[in-house]
């Protein structure tokens, strides 16, 4: 399947994303539709994947950021009927190569996608938190508490 990824999101696509997050996503189910819309409206960027031939929405991810040093990846998903085709990897690669965000320290929480993010240099720090350091990060000495 040929896909297109960009940061343009139509109202109809946002509505479909909100439906998915409210009905099918396992995370943050306590949020209302208005709260999720608020988060998407104020996101630094929203990356969306579509089928290049039909324009059908395949998946999306929301990024919060200060625009300089960090990015927090949230609400990332591929619709179930399109999983396993590399769409999640393509979205992630696109956002990590974004010229506006190339040097970010990236962070996220996931309970089930650690293998995907690990392939892109993310390291797990606990059962759900993952991070990919900035290219500017300096290695730190290991701290041992007695």
XYZ file of N, CA, C and O in Angstrom:
584
model
N 0.839 -1.179 0.000
C 0.000 0.000 0.000
C 0.883 1.242 0.000
O 1.814 1.352 0.781
N 0.588 2.163 -0.854
C 1.296 3.428 -0.917
C 0.590 4.425 -0.005
O -0.639 4.543 -0.047
N 1.377 5.123 0.820
C 0.775 6.064 1.764
C 1.389 7.445 1.628
O 2.503 7.601 1.119
N 0.647 8.430 2.114
C 1.098 9.811 2.186
C 0.983 10.234 3.644
O -0.026 9.943 4.303
N 2.010 10.919 4.150
C 1.991 11.411 5.527
C 2.192 12.908 5.491
O 3.072 13.414 4.793
N 1.358 13.617 6.227
C 1.525 15.065 6.339
C 0.935 15.542 7.664
O 0.578 14.727 8.514
N 0.853 16.849 7.821
C 0.365 17.425 9.077
C -0.954 18.180 8.893
O -1.321 18.976 9.746
N -1.627 17.947 7.805
C -2.927 18.575 7.556
C -4.029 17.628 8.012
O -4.028 16.453 7.637
N -4.961 18.137 8.789
C -6.024 17.310 9.354
C -7.363 17.987 9.109
O -7.574 19.117 9.524
N -8.252 17.292 8.433
C -9.586 17.845 8.173
C -10.485 17.633 9.384
O -10.200 16.799 10.256
N -11.580 18.347 9.425
C -12.555 18.199 10.505
C -13.130 16.783 10.525
O -13.312 16.186 11.591
N -13.411 16.217 9.353
C -13.944 14.854 9.283
C -12.924 13.842 9.809
O -13.291 12.885 10.506
N -11.649 14.046 9.480
C -10.610 13.147 9.979
C -10.469 13.267 11.494
O -10.348 12.260 12.187
N -10.511 14.487 12.008
C -10.436 14.675 13.455
C -11.604 13.978 14.137
O -11.433 13.328 15.171
N -12.780 14.073 13.568
C -13.951 13.407 14.140
C -13.740 11.893 14.192
O -14.060 11.243 15.202
N -13.192 11.333 13.139
C -12.930 9.884 13.114
C -11.875 9.511 14.151
O -11.983 8.473 14.815
N -10.849 10.341 14.292
C -9.812 10.100 15.302
C -10.420 10.147 16.699
O -10.152 9.283 17.534
N -11.255 11.145 16.956
C -11.898 11.256 18.267
C -12.752 10.026 18.555
O -12.733 9.496 19.677
N -13.501 9.566 17.562
C -14.313 8.358 17.732
C -13.432 7.176 18.136
O -13.751 6.434 19.071
N -12.319 6.995 17.419
C -11.420 5.879 17.725
C -10.880 5.994 19.142
O -10.882 5.017 19.904
N -10.399 7.171 19.516
C -9.789 7.337 20.833
C -10.801 7.140 21.958
O -10.455 6.637 23.030
N -12.030 7.509 21.729
C -13.067 7.346 22.749
C -13.584 5.908 22.837
O -13.928 5.436 23.924
N -13.627 5.214 21.724
C -14.274 3.904 21.688
C -13.312 2.723 21.662
O -13.651 1.641 22.150
N -12.130 2.891 21.064
C -11.269 1.739 20.809
C -9.895 1.787 21.466
O -9.286 0.740 21.657
N -9.376 2.946 21.764
C -8.043 3.044 22.361
C -8.105 2.616 23.827
O -9.092 2.880 24.511
N -7.046 1.976 24.295
C -7.022 1.515 25.682
C -6.557 2.607 26.649
O -6.738 2.491 27.847
N -5.960 3.658 26.128
C -5.343 4.660 26.996
C -6.267 5.868 27.213
O -7.077 6.206 26.364
N -6.071 6.506 28.349
C -6.741 7.775 28.689
C -8.231 7.773 28.391
O -8.775 8.755 27.904
N -8.906 6.710 28.734
C -10.333 6.604 28.437
C -11.171 7.527 29.310
O -12.370 7.644 29.101
N -10.576 8.187 30.256
C -11.293 9.117 31.121
C -11.558 10.454 30.435
O -12.376 11.242 30.896
N -10.891 10.728 29.312
C -11.045 12.027 28.646
C -12.385 12.098 27.898
O -12.829 11.134 27.304
N -12.950 13.285 27.901
C -14.169 13.510 27.121
C -13.795 13.862 25.679
O -12.637 14.180 25.375
N -14.765 13.826 24.808
C -14.545 14.216 23.406
C -14.014 15.644 23.333
O -13.081 15.935 22.581
N -14.595 16.542 24.114
C -14.142 17.939 24.106
C -12.705 18.070 24.601
O -11.941 18.888 24.082
N -12.331 17.268 25.585
C -10.953 17.326 26.089
C -9.961 16.838 25.033
O -8.900 17.444 24.847
N -10.313 15.759 24.354
C -9.406 15.245 23.317
C -9.318 16.249 22.163
O -8.235 16.521 21.639
N -10.433 16.819 21.766
C -10.424 17.848 20.717
C -9.526 19.016 21.135
O -8.737 19.525 20.335
N -9.642 19.438 22.376
C -8.811 20.506 22.926
C -7.332 20.150 22.753
O -6.528 20.979 22.315
N -6.966 18.909 23.083
C -5.571 18.480 22.955
C -5.111 18.501 21.499
O -4.001 18.943 21.200
N -5.951 18.029 20.600
C -5.584 18.029 19.180
C -5.537 19.448 18.621
O -4.643 19.774 17.831
N -6.463 20.294 19.025
C -6.467 21.679 18.543
C -5.218 22.432 18.969
O -4.766 23.332 18.262
N -4.662 22.088 20.106
C -3.504 22.797 20.631
C -2.201 22.034 20.471
O -1.172 22.440 20.991
N -2.246 20.923 19.766
C -1.027 20.132 19.542
C -0.014 20.944 18.748
O -0.374 21.796 17.931
N 1.247 20.657 18.986
C 2.302 21.296 18.201
C 2.140 20.869 16.749
O 2.156 21.700 15.848
N 1.977 19.556 16.526
C 1.688 19.025 15.200
C 0.884 17.740 15.362
O 1.013 17.035 16.361
N 0.093 17.442 14.350
C -0.582 16.159 14.237
C -0.151 15.569 12.903
O -0.293 16.206 11.861
N 0.422 14.383 12.955
C 0.868 13.694 11.743
C -0.199 12.673 11.373
O -0.649 11.901 12.221
N -0.610 12.674 10.114
C -1.633 11.743 9.654
C -1.120 10.961 8.456
O -0.379 11.483 7.627
N -1.527 9.695 8.400
C -1.191 8.828 7.265
C -2.475 8.522 6.517
O -3.505 8.213 7.127
N -2.388 8.625 5.195
C -3.527 8.328 4.322
C -3.066 7.420 3.194
O -1.904 7.463 2.785
N -4.019 6.647 2.667
C -3.748 5.867 1.456
C -3.592 6.854 0.313
O -4.421 7.753 0.136
N -2.523 6.725 -0.461
C -2.263 7.711 -1.511
C -3.289 7.656 -2.635
O -3.567 8.679 -3.255
N -3.878 6.502 -2.877
C -4.838 6.411 -3.983
C -6.231 6.911 -3.595
O -6.878 7.608 -4.361
N -6.688 6.618 -2.387
C -8.063 6.966 -1.994
C -8.142 8.140 -1.021
O -9.210 8.709 -0.831
N -7.034 8.470 -0.359
C -7.052 9.507 0.655
C -7.614 9.026 1.988
O -7.771 9.811 2.920
N -7.902 7.728 2.101
C -8.473 7.169 3.325
C -7.512 7.348 4.491
O -6.320 7.043 4.382
N -8.022 7.820 5.622
C -7.230 7.980 6.834
C -6.838 6.612 7.370
O -7.689 5.740 7.548
N -5.539 6.421 7.629
C -5.022 5.126 8.085
C -4.547 5.161 9.534
O -4.599 4.156 10.232
N -4.060 6.310 9.976
C -3.543 6.441 11.330
C -3.107 7.865 11.593
O -3.078 8.700 10.691
N -2.750 8.131 12.851
C -2.366 9.485 13.235
C -1.561 9.453 14.533
O -1.562 8.455 15.255
N -0.907 10.558 14.805
C -0.218 10.751 16.081
C -0.218 12.244 16.394
O -0.096 13.080 15.504
N -0.373 12.549 17.666
C -0.371 13.934 18.152
C 0.937 14.185 18.874
O 1.415 13.336 19.623
N 1.549 15.367 18.640
C 2.806 15.716 19.301
C 2.635 17.026 20.058
O 2.174 18.024 19.504
N 3.024 17.000 21.325
C 3.134 18.213 22.133
C 4.613 18.578 22.180
O 5.462 17.694 22.241
N 4.914 19.872 22.140
C 6.315 20.285 22.118
C 6.467 21.743 22.501
O 5.525 22.527 22.366
N 7.681 22.097 22.931
C 8.016 23.504 23.108
C 8.586 24.081 21.815
O 8.914 25.253 21.745
N 8.723 23.244 20.788
C 9.202 23.691 19.486
C 10.705 23.847 19.384
O 11.221 24.238 18.341
N 11.428 23.522 20.466
C 12.874 23.704 20.470
C 13.611 22.440 20.908
O 14.516 21.982 20.223
N 13.229 21.890 22.054
C 14.067 20.847 22.623
C 13.381 19.517 22.930
O 14.063 18.531 23.138
N 12.080 19.471 22.996
C 11.449 18.197 23.325
C 10.178 17.986 22.518
O 9.541 18.927 22.059
N 9.826 16.734 22.378
C 8.558 16.357 21.771
C 7.969 15.200 22.542
O 8.682 14.259 22.911
N 6.690 15.282 22.824
C 5.989 14.202 23.508
C 4.986 13.599 22.529
O 4.102 14.293 22.028
N 5.153 12.328 22.237
C 4.304 11.620 21.289
C 3.103 11.061 22.043
O 3.270 10.330 23.030
N 1.907 11.391 21.567
C 0.688 10.946 22.253
C -0.374 10.546 21.237
O -0.367 11.005 20.093
N -1.288 9.732 21.676
C -2.436 9.333 20.860
C -2.027 8.817 19.483
O -2.691 9.081 18.485
N -0.942 8.066 19.430
C -0.497 7.488 18.166
C -1.161 6.144 17.927
O -1.207 5.303 18.823
N -1.684 5.957 16.736
C -2.335 4.690 16.418
C -2.481 4.524 14.914
O -2.415 5.481 14.153
N -2.693 3.288 14.524
C -3.095 2.923 13.169
C -4.425 2.194 13.337
O -4.564 1.352 14.239
N -5.400 2.510 12.507
C -6.676 1.818 12.600
C -6.458 0.312 12.463
O -5.630 -0.123 11.656
N -7.169 -0.486 13.258
C -6.918 -1.940 13.298
C -6.883 -2.628 11.940
O -6.050 -3.507 11.712
N -7.733 -2.234 11.032
C -7.785 -2.905 9.730
C -6.566 -2.622 8.857
O -6.381 -3.261 7.811
N -5.692 -1.687 9.293
C -4.504 -1.337 8.505
C -3.200 -1.676 9.217
O -2.120 -1.362 8.707
N -3.283 -2.309 10.369
C -2.076 -2.650 11.129
C -1.295 -3.758 10.430
O -1.852 -4.570 9.711
N 0.008 -3.757 10.679
C 0.869 -4.787 10.119
C 1.414 -4.459 8.743
O 2.128 -5.268 8.149
N 1.105 -3.281 8.235
C 1.569 -2.889 6.898
C 2.699 -1.863 6.947
O 3.063 -1.297 5.919
N 3.236 -1.584 8.147
C 4.341 -0.639 8.271
C 3.920 0.815 8.381
O 4.761 1.713 8.330
N 2.633 1.063 8.557
C 2.147 2.449 8.609
C 2.617 3.152 9.872
O 3.050 4.304 9.822
N 2.573 2.472 11.015
C 3.063 3.075 12.255
C 4.528 3.449 12.155
O 4.940 4.531 12.569
N 5.324 2.564 11.572
C 6.753 2.855 11.374
C 6.946 4.050 10.453
O 7.816 4.895 10.689
N 6.139 4.136 9.414
C 6.261 5.246 8.465
C 5.918 6.576 9.131
O 6.617 7.578 8.924
N 4.864 6.596 9.925
C 4.498 7.833 10.640
C 5.622 8.237 11.574
O 6.031 9.401 11.617
N 6.126 7.276 12.337
C 7.182 7.566 13.295
C 8.444 8.070 12.594
O 9.054 9.053 13.019
N 8.828 7.433 11.512
C 10.000 7.879 10.763
C 9.804 9.307 10.246
O 10.708 10.141 10.333
N 8.633 9.593 9.731
C 8.336 10.924 9.201
C 8.464 11.979 10.296
O 9.091 13.014 10.093
N 7.885 11.724 11.452
C 7.935 12.753 12.497
C 9.331 12.898 13.065
O 9.766 14.001 13.396
N 10.093 11.806 13.164
C 11.452 11.910 13.688
C 12.397 12.611 12.720
O 13.411 13.163 13.135
N 12.061 12.602 11.432
C 12.880 13.284 10.437
C 12.389 14.691 10.118
O 12.981 15.388 9.296
N 11.313 15.110 10.754
C 10.769 16.445 10.540
C 11.864 17.475 10.826
O 12.480 17.468 11.899
N 12.122 18.347 9.870
C 13.186 19.353 10.018
C 12.967 20.244 11.224
O 13.926 20.762 11.802
N 11.718 20.440 11.633
C 11.413 21.265 12.811
C 11.711 20.544 14.115
O 11.689 21.160 15.168
N 11.933 19.231 14.062
C 12.008 18.448 15.291
C 13.173 17.480 15.345
O 13.228 16.635 16.225
N 14.099 17.594 14.442
C 15.163 16.612 14.332
C 16.043 16.449 15.552
O 16.607 15.387 15.765
N 16.191 17.495 16.344
C 17.079 17.427 17.501
C 16.332 17.325 18.822
O 16.902 17.542 19.883
N 15.066 16.989 18.757
C 14.266 16.899 19.983
C 14.691 15.718 20.845
O 15.154 14.695 20.352
N 14.471 15.868 22.115
C 14.418 14.746 23.050
C 12.973 14.276 22.975
O 12.038 15.041 23.240
N 12.759 13.032 22.551
C 11.419 12.496 22.349
C 11.011 11.634 23.526
O 11.816 10.844 24.027
N 9.751 11.764 23.947
C 9.217 10.999 25.065
C 7.836 10.474 24.709
O 7.137 11.056 23.881
N 7.459 9.379 25.363
C 6.123 8.820 25.161
C 5.829 7.779 26.229
O 6.728 7.345 26.946
N 4.561 7.413 26.308
C 4.125 6.298 27.140
C 3.391 5.307 26.235
O 2.599 5.720 25.393
N 3.664 4.032 26.419
C 2.962 2.989 25.679
C 2.964 1.713 26.502
O 3.945 1.416 27.183
N 1.884 0.984 26.430
C 1.812 -0.302 27.117
C 2.017 -1.460 26.152
O 2.172 -2.596 26.584
N 2.023 -1.189 24.840
C 2.078 -2.306 23.898
C 2.929 -2.090 22.652
O 3.045 -2.997 21.836
N 3.552 -0.929 22.490
C 4.296 -0.677 21.247
C 5.795 -0.483 21.471
O 6.479 0.101 20.639
N 6.327 -1.013 22.576
C 7.757 -0.872 22.840
C 8.627 -1.409 21.704
O 9.628 -0.765 21.356
N 8.296 -2.550 21.092
C 9.150 -3.035 19.991
C 9.239 -2.045 18.825
O 10.311 -1.856 18.249
N 8.128 -1.415 18.492
C 8.141 -0.416 17.414
C 9.073 0.726 17.762
O 9.975 1.074 16.994
N 8.882 1.335 18.915
C 9.680 2.501 19.285
C 11.152 2.144 19.515
O 12.038 2.940 19.207
N 11.420 0.957 20.019
C 12.813 0.526 20.221
C 13.591 0.522 18.918
O 14.779 0.852 18.900
N 12.936 0.172 17.823
C 13.621 0.163 16.521
C 14.076 1.556 16.107
O 14.927 1.701 15.237
N 13.508 2.580 16.714
C 13.859 3.960 16.374
C 14.704 4.628 17.458
O 14.783 5.852 17.523
N 15.319 3.835 18.321
C 16.241 4.377 19.309
C 15.624 4.775 20.624
O 16.304 5.358 21.475
N 14.367 4.460 20.847
C 13.737 4.750 22.134
C 14.156 3.685 23.140
O 14.288 2.511 22.798
N 14.363 4.115 24.380
C 14.751 3.218 25.461
C 13.647 3.242 26.513
O 13.123 4.313 26.854
N 13.314 2.073 27.035
C 12.278 1.968 28.068
C 12.866 2.317 29.424
O 13.948 1.840 29.783
N 12.158 3.144 30.158
C 12.501 3.491 31.538
C 11.280 3.169 32.387
O 10.551 4.063 32.788
N 11.056 1.915 32.598
C 9.870 1.470 33.317
C 8.932 0.753 32.373
O 9.220 0.587 31.187
N 7.781 0.327 32.882
C 6.887 -0.508 32.075
C 6.200 0.228 30.918
O 5.834 -0.402 29.928
N 6.046 1.546 31.001
C 5.345 2.249 29.923
C 6.081 3.470 29.381
O 5.755 3.933 28.293
N 7.041 4.023 30.096
C 7.716 5.251 29.666
C 8.910 4.928 28.774
O 9.727 4.073 29.099
N 9.018 5.643 27.646
C 10.146 5.491 26.732
C 10.668 6.872 26.343
O 9.910 7.838 26.306
N 11.958 6.909 26.025
C 12.579 8.175 25.662
C 13.663 7.939 24.619
O 14.340 6.924 24.623
N 13.791 8.916 23.731
C 14.871 8.931 22.734
C 15.614 10.243 22.929
O 15.054 11.325 22.733
N 16.881 10.178 23.339
C 17.595 11.410 23.662
C 17.849 12.286 22.439
O 17.900 11.812 21.309
N 18.022 13.555 22.702
C 18.402 14.513 21.679
C 19.799 14.203 21.171
O 20.615 13.613 21.877
N 20.083 14.617 19.961
C 21.438 14.477 19.434
C 22.431 15.305 20.251
O 23.622 15.061 20.222
N 21.911 16.284 20.990
C 22.766 17.163 21.785
C 22.993 16.639 23.191
O 23.737 17.233 23.949
N 22.341 15.541 23.550
C 22.446 15.020 24.911
C 23.873 14.578 25.201
O 24.532 13.969 24.361
N 24.325 14.889 26.373
C 25.633 14.466 26.832
C 25.466 13.209 27.674
O 24.576 13.144 28.508
N 26.314 12.210 27.460
C 26.213 11.015 28.297
C 26.440 11.368 29.757
O 27.262 12.237 30.067
N 25.713 10.732 30.619
C 25.885 10.987 32.049
C 26.525 9.770 32.695
O 26.402 8.647 32.211
N 27.206 10.024 33.791
C 27.791 8.927 34.539
C 26.676 8.190 35.251
O 25.684 8.800 35.653
N 26.878 6.905 35.440
C 25.898 6.130 36.167
C 25.947 6.530 37.627
O 27.022 6.657 38.210
N 24.804 6.721 38.214
C 24.708 7.087 39.624
C 24.312 5.839 40.389
O 23.312 5.178 40.049
N 25.064 5.520 41.400
C 24.768 4.355 42.218
C 24.402 4.848 43.601
O 25.157 5.565 44.244
N 23.220 4.477 44.047
C 22.783 4.843 45.386
C 23.092 3.689 46.334
O 22.806 2.541 46.045
N 23.685 4.031 47.445
C 24.041 3.003 48.427
C 22.901 2.687 49.357
O 22.021 3.424 49.575
